[in-house]
PDB file of C-alpha atoms in Angstrom:
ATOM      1  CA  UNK A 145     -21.684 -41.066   8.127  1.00 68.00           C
ATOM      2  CA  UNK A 146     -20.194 -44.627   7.321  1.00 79.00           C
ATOM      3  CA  UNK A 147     -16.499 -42.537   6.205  1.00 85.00           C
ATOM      4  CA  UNK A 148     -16.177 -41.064   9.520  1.00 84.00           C
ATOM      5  CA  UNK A 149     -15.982 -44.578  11.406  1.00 86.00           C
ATOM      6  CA  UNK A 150     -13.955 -46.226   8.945  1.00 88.00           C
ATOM      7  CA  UNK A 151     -10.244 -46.446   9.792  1.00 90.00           C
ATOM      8  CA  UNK A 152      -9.694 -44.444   6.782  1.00 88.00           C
ATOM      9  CA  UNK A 153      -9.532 -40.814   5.612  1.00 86.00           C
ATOM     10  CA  UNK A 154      -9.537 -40.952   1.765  1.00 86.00           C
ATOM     11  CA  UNK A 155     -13.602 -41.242   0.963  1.00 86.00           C
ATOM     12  CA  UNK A 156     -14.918 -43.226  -0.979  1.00 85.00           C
ATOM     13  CA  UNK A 157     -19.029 -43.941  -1.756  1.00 86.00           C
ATOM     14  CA  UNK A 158     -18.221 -47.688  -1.102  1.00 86.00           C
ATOM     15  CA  UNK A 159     -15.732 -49.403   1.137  1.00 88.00           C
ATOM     16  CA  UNK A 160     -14.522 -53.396   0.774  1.00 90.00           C
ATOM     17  CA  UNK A 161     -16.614 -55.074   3.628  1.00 93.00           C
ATOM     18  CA  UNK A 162     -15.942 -58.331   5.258  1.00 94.00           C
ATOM     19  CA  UNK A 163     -19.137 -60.476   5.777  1.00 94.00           C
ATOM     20  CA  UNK A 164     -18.748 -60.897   9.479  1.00 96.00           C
ATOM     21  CA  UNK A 165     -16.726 -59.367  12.316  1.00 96.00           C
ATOM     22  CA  UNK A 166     -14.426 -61.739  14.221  1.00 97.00           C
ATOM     23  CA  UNK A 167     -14.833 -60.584  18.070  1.00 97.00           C
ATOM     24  CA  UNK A 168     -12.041 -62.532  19.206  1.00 97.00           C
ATOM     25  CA  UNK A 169      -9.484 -60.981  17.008  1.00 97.00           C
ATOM     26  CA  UNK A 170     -11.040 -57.432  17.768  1.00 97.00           C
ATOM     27  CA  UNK A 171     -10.354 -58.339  21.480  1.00 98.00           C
ATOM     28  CA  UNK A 172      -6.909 -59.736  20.618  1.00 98.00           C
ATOM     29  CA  UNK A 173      -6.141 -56.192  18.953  1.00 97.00           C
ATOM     30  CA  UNK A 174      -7.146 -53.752  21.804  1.00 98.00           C
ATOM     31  CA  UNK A 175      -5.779 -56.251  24.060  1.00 98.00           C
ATOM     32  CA  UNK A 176      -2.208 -55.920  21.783  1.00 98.00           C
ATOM     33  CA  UNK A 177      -2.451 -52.083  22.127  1.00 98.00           C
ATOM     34  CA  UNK A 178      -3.254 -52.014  26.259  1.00 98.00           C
ATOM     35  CA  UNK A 179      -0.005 -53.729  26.224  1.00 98.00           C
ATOM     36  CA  UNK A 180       2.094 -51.516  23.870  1.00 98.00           C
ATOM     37  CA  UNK A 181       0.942 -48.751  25.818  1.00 97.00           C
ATOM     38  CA  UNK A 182       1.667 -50.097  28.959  1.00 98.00           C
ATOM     39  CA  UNK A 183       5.012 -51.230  28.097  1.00 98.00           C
ATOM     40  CA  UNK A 184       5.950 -47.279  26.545  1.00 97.00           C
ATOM     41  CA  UNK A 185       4.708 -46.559  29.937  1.00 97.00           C
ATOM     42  CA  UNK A 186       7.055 -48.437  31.613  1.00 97.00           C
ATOM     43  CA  UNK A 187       9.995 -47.709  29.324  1.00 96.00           C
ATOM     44  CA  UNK A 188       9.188 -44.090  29.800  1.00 94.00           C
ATOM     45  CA  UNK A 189       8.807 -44.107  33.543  1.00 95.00           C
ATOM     46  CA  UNK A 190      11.759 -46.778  33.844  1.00 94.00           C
ATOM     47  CA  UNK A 191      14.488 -45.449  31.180  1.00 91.00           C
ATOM     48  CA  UNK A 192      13.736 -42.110  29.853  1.00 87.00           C
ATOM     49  CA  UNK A 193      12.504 -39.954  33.209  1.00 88.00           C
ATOM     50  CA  UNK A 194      15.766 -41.016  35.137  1.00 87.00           C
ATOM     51  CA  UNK A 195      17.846 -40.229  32.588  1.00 82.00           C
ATOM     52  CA  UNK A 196      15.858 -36.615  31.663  1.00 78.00           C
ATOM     53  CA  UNK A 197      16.205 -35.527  35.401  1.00 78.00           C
ATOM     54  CA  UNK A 198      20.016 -35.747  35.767  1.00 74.00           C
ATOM     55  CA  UNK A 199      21.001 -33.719  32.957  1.00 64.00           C
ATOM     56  CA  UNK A 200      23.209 -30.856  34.115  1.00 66.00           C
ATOM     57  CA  UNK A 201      25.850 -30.342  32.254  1.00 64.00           C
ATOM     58  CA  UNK A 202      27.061 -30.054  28.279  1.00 61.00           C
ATOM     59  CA  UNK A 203      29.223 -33.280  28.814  1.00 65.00           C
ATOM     60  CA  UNK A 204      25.475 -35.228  30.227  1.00 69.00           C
ATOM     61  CA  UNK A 205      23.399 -34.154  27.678  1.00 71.00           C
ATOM     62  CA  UNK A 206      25.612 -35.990  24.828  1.00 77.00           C
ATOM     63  CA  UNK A 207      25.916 -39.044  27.129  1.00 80.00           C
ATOM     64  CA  UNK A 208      21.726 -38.735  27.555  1.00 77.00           C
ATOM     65  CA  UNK A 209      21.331 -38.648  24.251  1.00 79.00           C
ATOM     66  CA  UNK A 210      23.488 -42.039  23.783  1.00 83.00           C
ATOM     67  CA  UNK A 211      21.098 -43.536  26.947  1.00 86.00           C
ATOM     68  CA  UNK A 212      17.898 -42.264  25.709  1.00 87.00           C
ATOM     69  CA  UNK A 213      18.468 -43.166  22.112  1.00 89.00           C
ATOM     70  CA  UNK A 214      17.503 -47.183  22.471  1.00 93.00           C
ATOM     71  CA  UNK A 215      14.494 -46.862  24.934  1.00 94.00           C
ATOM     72  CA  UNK A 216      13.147 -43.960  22.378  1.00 92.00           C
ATOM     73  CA  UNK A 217      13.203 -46.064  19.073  1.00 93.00           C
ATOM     74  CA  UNK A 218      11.346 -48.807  20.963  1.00 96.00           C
ATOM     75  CA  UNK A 219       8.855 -46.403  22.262  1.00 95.00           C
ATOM     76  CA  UNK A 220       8.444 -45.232  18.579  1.00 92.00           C
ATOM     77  CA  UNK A 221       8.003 -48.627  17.629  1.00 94.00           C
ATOM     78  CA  UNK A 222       5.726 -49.706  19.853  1.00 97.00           C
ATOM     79  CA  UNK A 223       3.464 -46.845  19.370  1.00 95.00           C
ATOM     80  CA  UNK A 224       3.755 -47.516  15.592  1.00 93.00           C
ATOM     81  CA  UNK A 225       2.666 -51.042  15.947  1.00 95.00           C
ATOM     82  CA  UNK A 226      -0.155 -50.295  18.688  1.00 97.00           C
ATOM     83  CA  UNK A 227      -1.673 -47.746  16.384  1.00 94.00           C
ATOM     84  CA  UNK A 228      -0.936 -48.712  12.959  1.00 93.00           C
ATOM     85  CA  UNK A 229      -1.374 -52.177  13.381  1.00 94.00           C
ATOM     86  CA  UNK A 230      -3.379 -52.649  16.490  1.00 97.00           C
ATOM     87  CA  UNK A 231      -5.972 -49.862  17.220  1.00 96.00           C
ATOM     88  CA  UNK A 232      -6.568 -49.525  13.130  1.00 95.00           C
ATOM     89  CA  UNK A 233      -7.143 -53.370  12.262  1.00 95.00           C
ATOM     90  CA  UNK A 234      -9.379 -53.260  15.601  1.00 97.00           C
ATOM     91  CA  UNK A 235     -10.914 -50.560  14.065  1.00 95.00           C
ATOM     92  CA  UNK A 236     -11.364 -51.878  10.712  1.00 95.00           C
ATOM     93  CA  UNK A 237     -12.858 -55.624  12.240  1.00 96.00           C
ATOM     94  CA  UNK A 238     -15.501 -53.465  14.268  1.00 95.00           C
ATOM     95  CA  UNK A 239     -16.700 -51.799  11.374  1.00 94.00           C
ATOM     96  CA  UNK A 240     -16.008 -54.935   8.751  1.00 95.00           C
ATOM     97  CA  UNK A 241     -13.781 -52.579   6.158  1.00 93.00           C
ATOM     98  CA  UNK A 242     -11.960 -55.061   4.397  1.00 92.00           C
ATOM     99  CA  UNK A 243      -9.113 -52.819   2.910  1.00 89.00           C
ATOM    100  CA  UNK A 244      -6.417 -53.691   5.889  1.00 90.00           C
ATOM    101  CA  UNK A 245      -3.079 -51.767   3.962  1.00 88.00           C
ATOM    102  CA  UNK A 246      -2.584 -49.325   6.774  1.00 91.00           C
ATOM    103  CA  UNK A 247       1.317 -49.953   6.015  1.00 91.00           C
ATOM    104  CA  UNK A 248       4.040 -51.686   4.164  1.00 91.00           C
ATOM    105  CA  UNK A 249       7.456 -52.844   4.519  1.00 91.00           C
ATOM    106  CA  UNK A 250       8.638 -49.193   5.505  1.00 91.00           C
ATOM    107  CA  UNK A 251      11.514 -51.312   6.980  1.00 90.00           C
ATOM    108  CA  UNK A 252      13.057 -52.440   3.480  1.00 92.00           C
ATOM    109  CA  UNK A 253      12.872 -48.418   2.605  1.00 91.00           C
ATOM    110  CA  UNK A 254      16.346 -47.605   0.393  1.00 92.00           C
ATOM    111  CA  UNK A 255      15.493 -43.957   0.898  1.00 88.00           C
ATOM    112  CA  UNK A 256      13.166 -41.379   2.822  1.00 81.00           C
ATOM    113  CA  UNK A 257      10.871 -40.649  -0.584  1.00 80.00           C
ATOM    114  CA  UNK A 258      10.137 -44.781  -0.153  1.00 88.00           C
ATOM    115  CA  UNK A 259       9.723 -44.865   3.665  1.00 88.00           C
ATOM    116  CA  UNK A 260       7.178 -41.907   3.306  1.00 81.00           C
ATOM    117  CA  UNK A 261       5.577 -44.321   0.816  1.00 85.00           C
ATOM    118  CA  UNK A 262       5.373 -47.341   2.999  1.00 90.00           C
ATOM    119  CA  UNK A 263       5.388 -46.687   6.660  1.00 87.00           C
ATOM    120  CA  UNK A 264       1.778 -44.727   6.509  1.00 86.00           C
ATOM    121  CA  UNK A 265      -0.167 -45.720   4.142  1.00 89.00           C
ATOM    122  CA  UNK A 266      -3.354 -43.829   5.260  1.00 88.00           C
ATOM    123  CA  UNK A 267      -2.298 -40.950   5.150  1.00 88.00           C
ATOM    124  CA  UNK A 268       0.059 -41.417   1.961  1.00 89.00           C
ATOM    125  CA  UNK A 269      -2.953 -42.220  -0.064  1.00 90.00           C
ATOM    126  CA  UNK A 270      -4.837 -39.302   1.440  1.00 91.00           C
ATOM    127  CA  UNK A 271      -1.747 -37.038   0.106  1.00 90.00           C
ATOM    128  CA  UNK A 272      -1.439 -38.733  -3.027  1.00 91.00           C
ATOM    129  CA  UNK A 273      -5.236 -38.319  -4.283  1.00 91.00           C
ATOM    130  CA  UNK A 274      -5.848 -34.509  -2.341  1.00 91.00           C
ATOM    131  CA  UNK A 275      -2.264 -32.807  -2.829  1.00 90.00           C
ATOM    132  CA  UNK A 276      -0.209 -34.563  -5.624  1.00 91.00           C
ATOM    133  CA  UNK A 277      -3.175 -35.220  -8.196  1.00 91.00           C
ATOM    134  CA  UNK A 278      -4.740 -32.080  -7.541  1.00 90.00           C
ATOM    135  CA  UNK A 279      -2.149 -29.851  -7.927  1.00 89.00           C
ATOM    136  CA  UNK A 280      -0.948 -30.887 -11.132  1.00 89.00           C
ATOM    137  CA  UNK A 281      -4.345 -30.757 -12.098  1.00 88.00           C
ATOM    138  CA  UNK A 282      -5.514 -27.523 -10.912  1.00 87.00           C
ATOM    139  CA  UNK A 283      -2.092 -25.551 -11.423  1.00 84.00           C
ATOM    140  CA  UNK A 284      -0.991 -25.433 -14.951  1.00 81.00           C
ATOM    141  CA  UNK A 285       3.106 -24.993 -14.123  1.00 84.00           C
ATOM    142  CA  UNK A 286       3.236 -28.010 -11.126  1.00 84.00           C
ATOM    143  CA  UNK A 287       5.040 -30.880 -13.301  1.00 86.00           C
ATOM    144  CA  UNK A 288       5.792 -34.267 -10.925  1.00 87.00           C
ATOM    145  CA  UNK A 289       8.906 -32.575  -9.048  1.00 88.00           C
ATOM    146  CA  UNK A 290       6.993 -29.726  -8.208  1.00 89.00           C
ATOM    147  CA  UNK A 291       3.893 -31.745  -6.998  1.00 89.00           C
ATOM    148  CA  UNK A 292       6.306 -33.468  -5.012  1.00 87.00           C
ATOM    149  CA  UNK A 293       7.782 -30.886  -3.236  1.00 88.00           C
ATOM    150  CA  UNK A 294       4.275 -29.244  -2.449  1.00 88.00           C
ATOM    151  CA  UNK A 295       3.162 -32.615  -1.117  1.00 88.00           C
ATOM    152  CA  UNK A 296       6.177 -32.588   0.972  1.00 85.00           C
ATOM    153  CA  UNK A 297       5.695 -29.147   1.892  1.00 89.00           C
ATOM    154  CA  UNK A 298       1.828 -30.031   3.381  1.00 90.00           C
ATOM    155  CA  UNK A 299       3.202 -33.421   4.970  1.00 85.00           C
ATOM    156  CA  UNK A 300       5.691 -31.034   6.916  1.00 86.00           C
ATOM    157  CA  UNK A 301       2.840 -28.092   8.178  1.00 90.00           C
ATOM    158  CA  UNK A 302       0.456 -30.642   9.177  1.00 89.00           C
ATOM    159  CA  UNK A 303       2.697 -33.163  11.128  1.00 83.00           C
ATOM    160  CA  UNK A 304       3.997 -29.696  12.944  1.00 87.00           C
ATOM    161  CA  UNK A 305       0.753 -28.651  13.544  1.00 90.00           C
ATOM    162  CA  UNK A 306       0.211 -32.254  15.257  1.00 87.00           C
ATOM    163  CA  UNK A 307       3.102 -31.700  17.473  1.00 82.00           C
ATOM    164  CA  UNK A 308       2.583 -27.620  17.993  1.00 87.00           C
ATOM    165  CA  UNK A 309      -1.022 -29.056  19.210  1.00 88.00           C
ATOM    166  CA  UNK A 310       0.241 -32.098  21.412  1.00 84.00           C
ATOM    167  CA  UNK A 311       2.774 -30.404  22.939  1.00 80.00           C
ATOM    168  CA  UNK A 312       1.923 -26.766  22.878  1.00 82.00           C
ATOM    169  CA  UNK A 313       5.238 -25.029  21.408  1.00 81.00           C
ATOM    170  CA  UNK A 314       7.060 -24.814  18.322  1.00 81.00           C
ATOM    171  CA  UNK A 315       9.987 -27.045  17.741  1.00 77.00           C
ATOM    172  CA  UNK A 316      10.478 -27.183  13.621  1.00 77.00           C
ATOM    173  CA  UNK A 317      13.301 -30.112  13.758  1.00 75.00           C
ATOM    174  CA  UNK A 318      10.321 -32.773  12.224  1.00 72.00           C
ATOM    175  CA  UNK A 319       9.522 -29.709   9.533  1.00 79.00           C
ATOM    176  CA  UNK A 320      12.856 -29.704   8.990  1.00 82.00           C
ATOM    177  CA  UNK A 321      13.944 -33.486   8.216  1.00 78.00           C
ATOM    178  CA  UNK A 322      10.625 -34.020   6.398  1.00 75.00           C
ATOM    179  CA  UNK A 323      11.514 -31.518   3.858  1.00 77.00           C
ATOM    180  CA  UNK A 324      15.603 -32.153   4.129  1.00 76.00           C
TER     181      UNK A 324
END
């Protein structure tokens, strides 16, 4: 029962601890992601509805997409920081796991294959150990390219499934660049 509170989701039969949890910095990190979500809020309600309402024509929705491209990438970047950073080191202080590499410098990426790498390392782990490694060692013909296209292939179903989920229809676009 320990794995399911960890901020984790590759198991393991013992987790680094820390000796003690640090309240303070617990309360600094929810604190950090009230505040992320409050400012998407605000972006949202303040740059992104206004824009979304007045589309009407072909010649708008280029010019939206030029407005709503800035306000978007700091909504994605806030809600990257408030979860990957925030919520899961929160997370991980509450519960004293000591292993805090929920990402890496995704930003220096040189190429997709390395931001997939860095920018989720959670889940990237979780992929590596239960897709990659076991399907070159349970199917006899998957050599490394083919692993890595099947891992690719899972990556895209289950982030579409996410969004199918969230937002209750199918758009395949994030299928689509994940595998392009």
């Amino acid at each position: 029962t320990e794995f399911l509170c960890m901020p984790t989701i590759v198991y393991e039969k013992e987790y680094p601890r820390m000796e003690r949890i640090r309240w303070l910095y617990a309360l600094q990190e929810w604190t950090m992601a009230a505040l992320c979500v409050l400012a998407m809020y605000m972006i949202v309600n303040e740059c992104l509805v206004p824009v979304m309402v007045t589309t009407d024509t072909l010649y708008d929705v280029f010019d939206n997409i030029l407005q709503l491209g800035f306000p978007s990438l700091m909504c994605w970047l806030l809600a990257f920081y408030a979860v990957f950073h925030c919520i899961l080191n929160a997370i991980a202080e509450l519960t004293r796991f000591a292993d805090r590499e929920f990402y890496l410098d995704w930003w220096n990426s040189t190429g997709m294959d390395a931001f997939w790498r860095l920018w989720n390392r959670t889940v990237y782990k979780w992929m590596l150990r239960h897709i990659y490694m076991e399907s070159q060692r349970r199917v006899r013909f998957f050599n490394r390219e083919l692993a890595t296209f099947g891992t690719y292939v899972v990556t895209a179903v289950m982030h579409e499934l996410v969004l199918i989920n969230a937002f209750a229809m199918i758009r395949p676009w994030l299928f689509t660049m994940i595998l392009a």
